Structures are given as C-alpha cells and as structure tokens.
Amino acid sequence: MSTRSRGTSAYSEFLRHIKKSEISSDNPSSTSPNRPFIPYPALSAYLMNDQIRGLLDYCAQSTVDCATIRQGYLLVFAIILSINQGAYLPYFLQSDELADEHLPFTHSQNWPEPCTQIFEQFFKAQWRFCAFKLRKSRLNDTQIQDECIVPIVKKVGLKDGGISSTYRVDIHPAYNLLFHRQDEAESSPTSTFVLKTCHETHSTYHHNEVHAYKALNNHGGPLNNIVVFHGSWISHGTYNMLLEYVDGGTLTEFLKSTEPPTRVEDIVDFWSSLLDLIKPLIRMHNLETVSSTQQSLQCIHNDIKPDNVLVSPGRTSYQPVFKLADMGLTTLEEKKNVKDASSRDAQGTSMYSSPECFRIGTFLEESLLKEKPSKDIYALGCVYSEAAVWTVLGTKGLEDYRVLRTQETDNIPGLRRTAYSGCFHNGSETLGAVGTMHIRIREERRRHDLIIEPVLEIIEYMLEQEAFRPNAAEIQRRIERAIQTARSRLRQGALEVNDQSFPEAFRISSELSSPRMLPELLPSGVGLGVDYHPSRRHSRSISQMLVDAKSTDLERDWYSYANTASDIARSSRIHHTHQVNDDASQERFEGIEGGSSWDKDPQNIQDKAPNLSIDELLQWIDDKKMRKPRSVLASAELLNRLDERDQIFLIDDSASMSPHWEAVKKAFTALVYLAKFYGPDEIELQFANCRKSSCDQHRKKSLKVLNGVKPQGQCNMALALQHILERYHPEALGNCGKHRIFRKRKKKSGVNITVLTDAASWKDGKDGICGVSTPIKDILEKYNEHRIATNRIAIQFVQFGNDLKGSEMLERLTTRPEEFGIAGGIVDTTPNSGNVSKMLLGAFDPAWNLK
C-alpha cells in the first residue's frame, strides 16, 4: 500500500473513531443540550505512534516527530485533522503558546500569520476536544464561555424550586480534578456531585450560598457536618454551584424510611451522630479572622429544617453523618455590625422559625428586623425535638406531634391557615404542644434509653425565649457531657439489655401501675421552663420511677448506713392540707407531687427513710471519697423526689450566727451533697444580708462562695424571703423567659427553700414573727387566686442554737400556720441536730406528716 493510501485509510479510521468516542454532555445550564465531546483518554489511547505516523502521511508531514505530538500537541493535532487542515501543523509545533496546555484558543493574536486563515474553523472545532476541566480551588464563580462544554455525562433532577434547581450529576472522571491525587493514574473518590443552578435574576441567593461556604472553609477547612462545596461558575446566564452528593437522602426521608433504634447502642449512636449538627453552627456563628485588623464574621443559616439536613450512610443505619445543606438564605456580616444590624431578616421556612422571627402582615413582612444566631439554635432545637419523638414513638408519633402543633396554632387567629400553621411557637413563646409531647416521650421511652432525658433537656434549652437561649458552644458542651455519660454507662454495662428484651409495647409507661393520663394540650410555654400540672391524678412520676444507674450505688449504700445509725429525735409539727375552694380545683391539683403509688403511711415511710445527723452524713461522705469500707444502704425512692423541685438555700448571715458558722458550713456541705446528687440541676445559694450568691451545677463553687462570707449585722429575713418568692408569683410563671429560675430548671413541680438560721436576730414585725409570714401569705393568696396548688412552695427552716425567742417564732409558724393565714403543710422546722432526710423532704413531702 502506498504512503498516500495508507494515510487516507488512517484518516478515515480516525474520523470513525472520534465519532464513535463522542459522549453527549447533559448540562442543564446549556442552551444547546446534548452537545458531544471526545474524552481525552479515548483520544490518547487511540493516537499511538502507528496511528500518528499514518495520519502524518495523510498530512504529508512525515518528518514530524511522533513524540512531539504525543507529549504536547495531541489535542491540537486532533483538532487540525478534524477540520482537515494538516498542512498548518508545522506552524503550531513551532510555537509553545499553541500547545495543548493553552487550549482553548479564544483569539488569534499570537498565531502565525498563515494560521489566522483557519482560526474560525479551529475555534468552532476545538470545543468538543476541550471539555471543561473542573479543578480544585479553580472554580470561583468562573466565567465559562458559552461554547465550552461542561463534561456532565448524566443528570437526574432532585428539586426544581422557584429560585433554584438541583440535580445529581456525574462528571466524566477525566475532567474531575477536584480532589488531591498522588498521581494521574489514581482515580477520584467520586465523580457524582450535586449541581445547583439558578438564573441570574436570583443570583443574590447564589452569592449568599457561595460566600457562606467559602467563609466556612476559610476558617478551619471543610467541616464533616456541612456538605462539601467544590466551586462555582457562570455560563449561559446561569449561576452554577457544585456540591458534595450525599446519597442517603434528607433527614425527613430518613425518619420516614428507617425504623427507630431499639438497641441501647444504636440509640446512643443515633444521637451522637445527629447532635453533631451543632458543630457547624459553632463555626458559622463565630468566624474568627487571623488578622487583628479584621473584624470577626457572623454567619446565620436562616433555614435549618429536616429537608436541609442530608444523610450520609455510615457503618450502621444509626451511625450516618448528618450534614447541613442549602446556604441560600445565609447571611454573612462583620460582628461589629451585628449589634446595630438593620439588614432584613432572611425568612426561612416558617414551620421551623423562632418566635422572635414571627411576622404576619405586610408591615412586619417588609420591616427591617434584626436577626441573631439564636434563630438557628431554635430551628435546630425544633429538628431535634421531632427526632426525639421519632426515636421513641416512630413515624406515627411524628404525625401525632404535627397534628398536635397544628391544632394549637389553628386556634390562634394570626397563625391559622398561614405558613406558620403547625410551627413550634405561638408568635411569642414555644407551644404547649411541645411540652405535652416531651412529657409523653419521657413516659414512653424505652427503659434502657440512656440518653433521651439529657437530650430533651438540651432541646428545651434550645427552645427558650431568645434572650435566654444558649449559644452553640454552650450546647456543644452539654452534648459532649451527655454523650460521654451515656457511653460510659454503656461500657460499664449499666443496663444489660438488647433490642429483643424490650419490644415497643414494653416501654416505661407499660411498667406503671396505671397509665399516666396526659392533658390534650399544655398551655404555651409549658414544659420549657414553666411548671404545669394536668387535671387528672397521675401515677407515680417519671423522676421517681426512673432511678439513674449512677445513683444505684449511693442509694444502696445510703440506706444501709442509715439503718446502722443511731435514732435521732425528730422535731414535730402539725400539717394541714391546703384548701382549694371548689371541687374542680381540688381535682386539678390533687396528686400534684406525683400521686405516687408507694406507701404514704407516715410511720411506715419514716421508718424506711434514712435517719442520719449532719455529722454522720459527712462521715459517710468522707468514707465514700476515701473508698473506706462502709455499710451498704437500701432504697432511696424518697430522696428521688428532690429532682422534682428547684433547690434554693437561704443562709442567715447575721452576727448572731457567728457561733454557729462552722456548723452552718458543715450542714450546707452535707445537704447540698444530697440535693445535688438527687436533683441534677443547679443549686442556688442566697444570703439574708450579703449580696453574694451562687447558682451553679458544681457544689464546689457554692462552697467557695459560702467560705467567702462572714456573719455580721442584723438581717431582715422577711425581705430575703420576699426576694426569692416573688420570682414564683403567677405573673412570673406566665413569663418563663423573664426569670433565670425558670429557664435553668426544667419540669419542676415546685421549689424547696431551705433556710439555715438561728432566728435570733430576726426583726420584730406586726405578725409577731418578724414579718416572715407576710411574703409567704402573699404568694399563697396569689396561687389561690390563680388556682395554682399552694404546695408548689415548700419552706424548710433548719435552726441552729437554742434561742428561745427564735424557737418560739419557728414553732408558731410551723405548728400554727393558720394564725397567719398560711396553708398548712408547706412550712417545716428541723433542728440542726435533727434528721437530714426531714431537712430535705419535711416541708413538701406529705409522708412526713406526724399526727
């Protein structure tokens, strides 16, 4: 075969090969869909030396070195052949600026003069050989020529919204340079991505999202719980963004298609994964800059909801990675501007909005409202709340939850038949429906669920009113403690159970002697800092039923030790059941302390209760710390009731207390040890004179405050009590966000105020007991007026010394409260030498009534 014939045959074969190798791009942004391109690997694998020599023969360029073409001009060679202009090849090979690496060519300024004649042909033909390469860190709203082909080989529509459209796309692997690779032979981890597109009329949303992703990446690199942003470009008047494809669907879909976890390990794993969603918010809400001259940035997502949480499958169904997505409504600004921000609040999905972002009507909708990161905290709390329902009650429970919220919002004229129907608030505070469902979760949880209680407490902190909502970092600290505690108990085998042991019907509620009857709907705000007591008598309270595994050892030790201790005389008092005017009120409030089914015969209960003095308890605590041998205690159901109430200690620091001050410190140390152990919330410490105070979860901090106070002067105990009790007035109860006491301590049936005093320096008052009865009488009258059970308030006096006048006043207040218009059964007195159990329980526990 002649050289000419061989060349012609090679050229025909070349044309057939590139036609066969064409792949149609499926770029949704292109005005000319299905444009074909020839992948470089298909071309490179074909154009080996033999094929190149035959084609050079066809071009009459047999003197050209094949290696030159393969090493730098393979694409140029193919383009010239495709337009049948091989005679111009030598001119290209003479110029390094016309090598493959400079393709595509957009002008002919540097072209050799003879070659300019074929520029138009070359320009049009080059695009199918020069598909766009997606390079890491090179997609920065890059402007791509309309002629350029983006090598999307497959697309599947995911979401077609009014602002943007989302697709799952496959990028040809040869043009996927978005990952660091050790060498060219190494393949990328994936070539499947999400492409999000929008028209230039909605480019603001595109820029918001791009800026948010870049800001997050610039402050610590990619986060595992945010979808990865690979870059963006503009083409054909369309704004494009390439994101990580997460193939587990959305959280909404996950909750519908996945059975709730039943094994204790799976429950902990699920919450450990889902609670990680707080981590992106920590960075978003506080983007620190590396330069001292730059202001820190603040990024607010504005649209957190289950549909914007993606699920990346993990090792098991309950170990996925949950990723926050869709930054289209994100706002980003310098922190210096946040305080005086007047930028319009970006309105996300109303269903998961926070109360402070509520707006109905044209005026509010068009007004400039200051936005804060706390709105993201609330929205994520709503997501967590629904997830909590799902873990216990499944998809049916989720449906019930949404119906319950919708029923409540539809009873509010401003919310009915609006986008807010079924949201989590009433425009000012969290719905009662949320509290109702959280109660149901607590009662119906699986008995081996180690984590749902702390999770619910975290959620309720997140759903507080704006001023008192914790920031993301504070929530993360609580989450870490909850997960660490649950995993520690799991490792220790605190509960030896499995998913077969406790089917769905065998949850906590099935163990109760009679099922708890829930109200149809709690008032708004209830369960989130405000106490509420349903109209029906309850069975034994959950706090009594669910004894934390960590308390088992203490309880076992405590009672056995108490049984070996000497009997200590109890101070006596006469209790009178509080009066409620009508039968309905009586039905509403009876059993407010839980309606427990355990024996309430006073003598039986007191025989069972620990009977220890302060000194004996302190010795037991020291022995426990030193791990010395000690008697084993038995049964602590009574002390578990401390968890039902707020615990406040009020210490008389007047000069007359000086001789007793060391005894006061010892008593406080002992009492707060048990109060903190059985009531895991914060312990509050106040003084009658000194303005120092403490409200902390750690006993050591309270003890440090006490050690810094010296008794002096004369106190006004009536005024000190008034300052505490006024926070529990019905007006305060109706505004749960206003007072710290109600946002820090959840789900309490009342308050226990323990007053350590000698009553020797109380100022005289009109009531003959230094006016102390006045604030007590005042709040009880308010409670009766508002039909609130008076036994929410319990005041326990612990008397030091033997001051006759003081003892007389305390006896009158305790044994003859009706003289001062005070309901019986809410005030008690115990000497400092008396029984510790009575000091903690005597003022509110009817089991201590002595007759």
PDB file of C-alpha atoms in Angstrom, residues 234-398:
ATOM      1  CA  ILE A 234     -21.294  31.118  35.456  1.00  0.00           C
ATOM      2  CA  SER A 235     -22.355  30.035  32.000  1.00  0.00           C
ATOM      3  CA  HIS A 236     -25.218  30.835  29.607  1.00  0.00           C
ATOM      4  CA  GLY A 237     -26.558  33.379  32.114  1.00  0.00           C
ATOM      5  CA  THR A 238     -26.908  30.615  34.699  1.00  0.00           C
ATOM      6  CA  TYR A 239     -25.151  30.516  38.078  1.00  0.00           C
ATOM      7  CA  ASN A 240     -23.856  27.066  38.950  1.00  0.00           C
ATOM      8  CA  MET A 241     -22.626  25.564  42.179  1.00  0.00           C
ATOM      9  CA  LEU A 242     -21.057  22.123  42.582  1.00  0.00           C
ATOM     10  CA  LEU A 243     -21.571  20.419  45.927  1.00  0.00           C
ATOM     11  CA  GLU A 244     -20.958  17.065  47.551  1.00  0.00           C
ATOM     12  CA  TYR A 245     -23.568  14.468  46.733  1.00  0.00           C
ATOM     13  CA  VAL A 246     -24.906  12.848  49.889  1.00  0.00           C
ATOM     14  CA  ASP A 247     -26.653   9.663  48.869  1.00  0.00           C
ATOM     15  CA  GLY A 248     -28.715   8.962  51.983  1.00  0.00           C
ATOM     16  CA  GLY A 249     -31.435  11.495  51.214  1.00  0.00           C
ATOM     17  CA  THR A 250     -32.733  14.079  53.669  1.00  0.00           C
ATOM     18  CA  LEU A 251     -33.452  13.731  57.372  1.00  0.00           C
ATOM     19  CA  THR A 252     -37.157  13.918  56.501  1.00  0.00           C
ATOM     20  CA  GLU A 253     -36.809  10.860  54.278  1.00  0.00           C
ATOM     21  CA  PHE A 254     -34.608   9.090  56.840  1.00  0.00           C
ATOM     22  CA  LEU A 255     -37.215   9.421  59.587  1.00  0.00           C
ATOM     23  CA  LYS A 256     -39.908   8.092  57.278  1.00  0.00           C
ATOM     24  CA  SER A 257     -37.982   5.113  55.923  1.00  0.00           C
ATOM     25  CA  THR A 258     -35.945   3.991  58.940  1.00  0.00           C
ATOM     26  CA  GLU A 259     -37.225   2.143  61.981  1.00  0.00           C
ATOM     27  CA  PRO A 260     -36.340   3.872  65.282  1.00  0.00           C
ATOM     28  CA  PRO A 261     -33.363   2.370  67.121  1.00  0.00           C
ATOM     29  CA  THR A 262     -34.207  -0.168  69.810  1.00  0.00           C
ATOM     30  CA  ARG A 263     -30.793  -1.438  70.920  1.00  0.00           C
ATOM     31  CA  VAL A 264     -29.208   0.804  73.532  1.00  0.00           C
ATOM     32  CA  GLU A 265     -26.003   1.099  71.471  1.00  0.00           C
ATOM     33  CA  ASP A 266     -27.990   2.186  68.417  1.00  0.00           C
ATOM     34  CA  ILE A 267     -29.906   4.826  70.388  1.00  0.00           C
ATOM     35  CA  VAL A 268     -26.686   6.379  71.662  1.00  0.00           C
ATOM     36  CA  ASP A 269     -25.071   6.143  68.207  1.00  0.00           C
ATOM     37  CA  PHE A 270     -28.005   7.896  66.558  1.00  0.00           C
ATOM     38  CA  TRP A 271     -27.961  10.826  68.981  1.00  0.00           C
ATOM     39  CA  SER A 272     -24.197  11.058  68.846  1.00  0.00           C
ATOM     40  CA  SER A 273     -24.467  11.480  65.071  1.00  0.00           C
ATOM     41  CA  LEU A 274     -27.459  13.815  64.949  1.00  0.00           C
ATOM     42  CA  LEU A 275     -26.279  16.096  67.750  1.00  0.00           C
ATOM     43  CA  ASP A 276     -23.122  16.779  65.734  1.00  0.00           C
ATOM     44  CA  LEU A 277     -25.216  19.192  63.667  1.00  0.00           C
ATOM     45  CA  ILE A 278     -24.468  21.810  66.321  1.00  0.00           C
ATOM     46  CA  LYS A 279     -20.806  21.848  65.264  1.00  0.00           C
ATOM     47  CA  PRO A 280     -21.335  23.770  62.002  1.00  0.00           C
ATOM     48  CA  LEU A 281     -23.267  26.422  63.928  1.00  0.00           C
ATOM     49  CA  ILE A 282     -20.360  26.922  66.331  1.00  0.00           C
ATOM     50  CA  ARG A 283     -18.170  27.942  63.404  1.00  0.00           C
ATOM     51  CA  MET A 284     -20.885  29.757  61.472  1.00  0.00           C
ATOM     52  CA  HIS A 285     -21.834  31.984  64.380  1.00  0.00           C
ATOM     53  CA  ASN A 286     -18.259  32.934  65.197  1.00  0.00           C
ATOM     54  CA  LEU A 287     -15.936  33.059  62.201  1.00  0.00           C
ATOM     55  CA  GLU A 288     -12.701  34.296  63.745  1.00  0.00           C
ATOM     56  CA  THR A 289     -10.237  36.091  61.473  1.00  0.00           C
ATOM     57  CA  VAL A 290      -6.491  35.574  61.555  1.00  0.00           C
ATOM     58  CA  SER A 291      -5.731  39.277  61.227  1.00  0.00           C
ATOM     59  CA  SER A 292      -6.061  41.585  64.216  1.00  0.00           C
ATOM     60  CA  THR A 293      -7.175  44.361  61.877  1.00  0.00           C
ATOM     61  CA  GLN A 294     -10.164  42.406  60.604  1.00  0.00           C
ATOM     62  CA  GLN A 295     -13.487  42.024  62.362  1.00  0.00           C
ATOM     63  CA  SER A 296     -14.811  38.583  63.223  1.00  0.00           C
ATOM     64  CA  LEU A 297     -17.607  37.439  60.958  1.00  0.00           C
ATOM     65  CA  GLN A 298     -21.009  36.047  61.829  1.00  0.00           C
ATOM     66  CA  CYS A 299     -22.871  33.687  59.566  1.00  0.00           C
ATOM     67  CA  ILE A 300     -26.533  32.767  60.098  1.00  0.00           C
ATOM     68  CA  HIS A 301     -28.058  29.868  58.175  1.00  0.00           C
ATOM     69  CA  ASN A 302     -31.675  31.091  58.425  1.00  0.00           C
ATOM     70  CA  ASP A 303     -33.305  27.920  57.086  1.00  0.00           C
ATOM     71  CA  ILE A 304     -32.489  24.908  59.252  1.00  0.00           C
ATOM     72  CA  LYS A 305     -35.096  22.182  58.807  1.00  0.00           C
ATOM     73  CA  PRO A 306     -35.153  18.409  58.214  1.00  0.00           C
ATOM     74  CA  ASP A 307     -35.254  18.898  54.435  1.00  0.00           C
ATOM     75  CA  ASN A 308     -31.958  20.783  54.674  1.00  0.00           C
ATOM     76  CA  VAL A 309     -30.212  18.056  56.645  1.00  0.00           C
ATOM     77  CA  LEU A 310     -28.664  15.392  54.424  1.00  0.00           C
ATOM     78  CA  VAL A 311     -27.795  11.864  55.487  1.00  0.00           C
ATOM     79  CA  SER A 312     -24.529  10.206  54.514  1.00  0.00           C
ATOM     80  CA  PRO A 313     -24.793   6.461  55.302  1.00  0.00           C
ATOM     81  CA  GLY A 314     -22.408   5.108  57.898  1.00  0.00           C
ATOM     82  CA  ARG A 315     -21.325   1.729  59.221  1.00  0.00           C
ATOM     83  CA  THR A 316     -24.826   1.048  60.532  1.00  0.00           C
ATOM     84  CA  SER A 317     -28.226   2.619  59.941  1.00  0.00           C
ATOM     85  CA  TYR A 318     -27.804   4.644  63.128  1.00  0.00           C
ATOM     86  CA  GLN A 319     -24.263   5.901  62.503  1.00  0.00           C
ATOM     87  CA  PRO A 320     -24.716   8.151  59.485  1.00  0.00           C
ATOM     88  CA  VAL A 321     -23.113  11.536  59.124  1.00  0.00           C
ATOM     89  CA  PHE A 322     -25.766  14.243  59.147  1.00  0.00           C
ATOM     90  CA  LYS A 323     -24.817  17.233  57.041  1.00  0.00           C
ATOM     91  CA  LEU A 324     -26.257  20.731  56.990  1.00  0.00           C
ATOM     92  CA  ALA A 325     -27.078  21.912  53.475  1.00  0.00           C
ATOM     93  CA  ASP A 326     -28.672  24.752  51.487  1.00  0.00           C
ATOM     94  CA  MET A 327     -26.983  28.024  52.419  1.00  0.00           C
ATOM     95  CA  GLY A 328     -29.148  30.012  50.005  1.00  0.00           C
ATOM     96  CA  LEU A 329     -30.683  32.187  52.733  1.00  0.00           C
ATOM     97  CA  THR A 330     -27.480  32.533  54.714  1.00  0.00           C
ATOM     98  CA  THR A 331     -26.424  35.997  55.830  1.00  0.00           C
ATOM     99  CA  LEU A 332     -22.824  36.937  56.485  1.00  0.00           C
ATOM    100  CA  GLU A 333     -21.610  40.137  58.107  1.00  0.00           C
ATOM    101  CA  GLU A 334     -18.914  41.541  60.365  1.00  0.00           C
ATOM    102  CA  LYS A 335     -19.643  41.202  64.050  1.00  0.00           C
ATOM    103  CA  LYS A 336     -19.117  44.895  64.649  1.00  0.00           C
ATOM    104  CA  ASN A 337     -22.282  45.468  62.660  1.00  0.00           C
ATOM    105  CA  VAL A 338     -24.326  42.804  64.386  1.00  0.00           C
ATOM    106  CA  LYS A 339     -25.354  44.902  67.382  1.00  0.00           C
ATOM    107  CA  ASP A 340     -26.792  47.641  65.224  1.00  0.00           C
ATOM    108  CA  ALA A 341     -27.765  45.408  62.345  1.00  0.00           C
ATOM    109  CA  SER A 342     -30.719  46.609  60.362  1.00  0.00           C
ATOM    110  CA  SER A 343     -30.413  44.198  57.474  1.00  0.00           C
ATOM    111  CA  ARG A 344     -33.649  42.478  56.628  1.00  0.00           C
ATOM    112  CA  ASP A 345     -34.072  39.195  58.396  1.00  0.00           C
ATOM    113  CA  ALA A 346     -33.785  36.374  55.880  1.00  0.00           C
ATOM    114  CA  GLN A 347     -37.025  34.473  56.290  1.00  0.00           C
ATOM    115  CA  GLY A 348     -36.553  30.741  56.164  1.00  0.00           C
ATOM    116  CA  THR A 349     -39.222  28.070  56.478  1.00  0.00           C
ATOM    117  CA  SER A 350     -41.930  29.306  58.854  1.00  0.00           C
ATOM    118  CA  MET A 351     -42.535  25.820  60.288  1.00  0.00           C
ATOM    119  CA  TYR A 352     -39.114  25.850  61.973  1.00  0.00           C
ATOM    120  CA  SER A 353     -38.880  29.572  62.654  1.00  0.00           C
ATOM    121  CA  SER A 354     -38.233  31.062  66.082  1.00  0.00           C
ATOM    122  CA  PRO A 355     -40.831  33.165  67.942  1.00  0.00           C
ATOM    123  CA  GLU A 356     -38.856  36.391  67.569  1.00  0.00           C
ATOM    124  CA  CYS A 357     -38.916  35.983  63.783  1.00  0.00           C
ATOM    125  CA  PHE A 358     -42.698  35.696  63.658  1.00  0.00           C
ATOM    126  CA  ARG A 359     -44.262  38.190  61.255  1.00  0.00           C
ATOM    127  CA  ILE A 360     -47.725  38.314  59.818  1.00  0.00           C
ATOM    128  CA  GLY A 361     -48.989  41.180  57.715  1.00  0.00           C
ATOM    129  CA  THR A 362     -47.447  43.406  55.086  1.00  0.00           C
ATOM    130  CA  PHE A 363     -45.902  45.878  57.519  1.00  0.00           C
ATOM    131  CA  LEU A 364     -43.931  43.312  59.509  1.00  0.00           C
ATOM    132  CA  GLU A 365     -43.033  41.322  56.431  1.00  0.00           C
ATOM    133  CA  GLU A 366     -41.487  44.394  54.855  1.00  0.00           C
ATOM    134  CA  SER A 367     -39.868  45.746  58.018  1.00  0.00           C
ATOM    135  CA  LEU A 368     -36.169  45.514  58.793  1.00  0.00           C
ATOM    136  CA  LEU A 369     -35.874  43.150  61.737  1.00  0.00           C
ATOM    137  CA  LYS A 370     -32.551  42.446  63.393  1.00  0.00           C
ATOM    138  CA  GLU A 371     -31.524  38.818  63.079  1.00  0.00           C
ATOM    139  CA  LYS A 372     -29.402  36.889  65.545  1.00  0.00           C
ATOM    140  CA  PRO A 373     -27.728  33.479  65.561  1.00  0.00           C
ATOM    141  CA  SER A 374     -30.177  32.363  68.229  1.00  0.00           C
ATOM    142  CA  LYS A 375     -32.774  31.787  65.499  1.00  0.00           C
ATOM    143  CA  ASP A 376     -30.601  28.946  64.155  1.00  0.00           C
ATOM    144  CA  ILE A 377     -30.427  27.456  67.648  1.00  0.00           C
ATOM    145  CA  TYR A 378     -34.217  27.457  67.914  1.00  0.00           C
ATOM    146  CA  ALA A 379     -34.671  25.920  64.457  1.00  0.00           C
ATOM    147  CA  LEU A 380     -32.190  23.150  65.212  1.00  0.00           C
ATOM    148  CA  GLY A 381     -33.970  22.574  68.524  1.00  0.00           C
ATOM    149  CA  CYS A 382     -37.189  22.017  66.566  1.00  0.00           C
ATOM    150  CA  VAL A 383     -35.425  19.474  64.349  1.00  0.00           C
ATOM    151  CA  TYR A 384     -34.037  17.695  67.408  1.00  0.00           C
ATOM    152  CA  SER A 385     -37.484  17.712  69.023  1.00  0.00           C
ATOM    153  CA  GLU A 386     -39.018  15.877  66.074  1.00  0.00           C
ATOM    154  CA  ALA A 387     -36.121  13.421  66.049  1.00  0.00           C
ATOM    155  CA  ALA A 388     -36.690  12.742  69.765  1.00  0.00           C
ATOM    156  CA  VAL A 389     -40.326  11.930  69.068  1.00  0.00           C
ATOM    157  CA  TRP A 390     -39.286   9.571  66.284  1.00  0.00           C
ATOM    158  CA  THR A 391     -36.767   7.675  68.451  1.00  0.00           C
ATOM    159  CA  VAL A 392     -39.465   6.841  70.989  1.00  0.00           C
ATOM    160  CA  LEU A 393     -42.766   6.863  69.070  1.00  0.00           C
ATOM    161  CA  GLY A 394     -41.751   6.291  65.454  1.00  0.00           C
ATOM    162  CA  THR A 395     -43.357   7.865  62.397  1.00  0.00           C
ATOM    163  CA  LYS A 396     -46.831   7.602  63.920  1.00  0.00           C
ATOM    164  CA  GLY A 397     -45.633   9.698  66.836  1.00  0.00           C
ATOM    165  CA  LEU A 398     -44.253  12.269  64.399  1.00  0.00           C
TER     166      LEU A 398
END
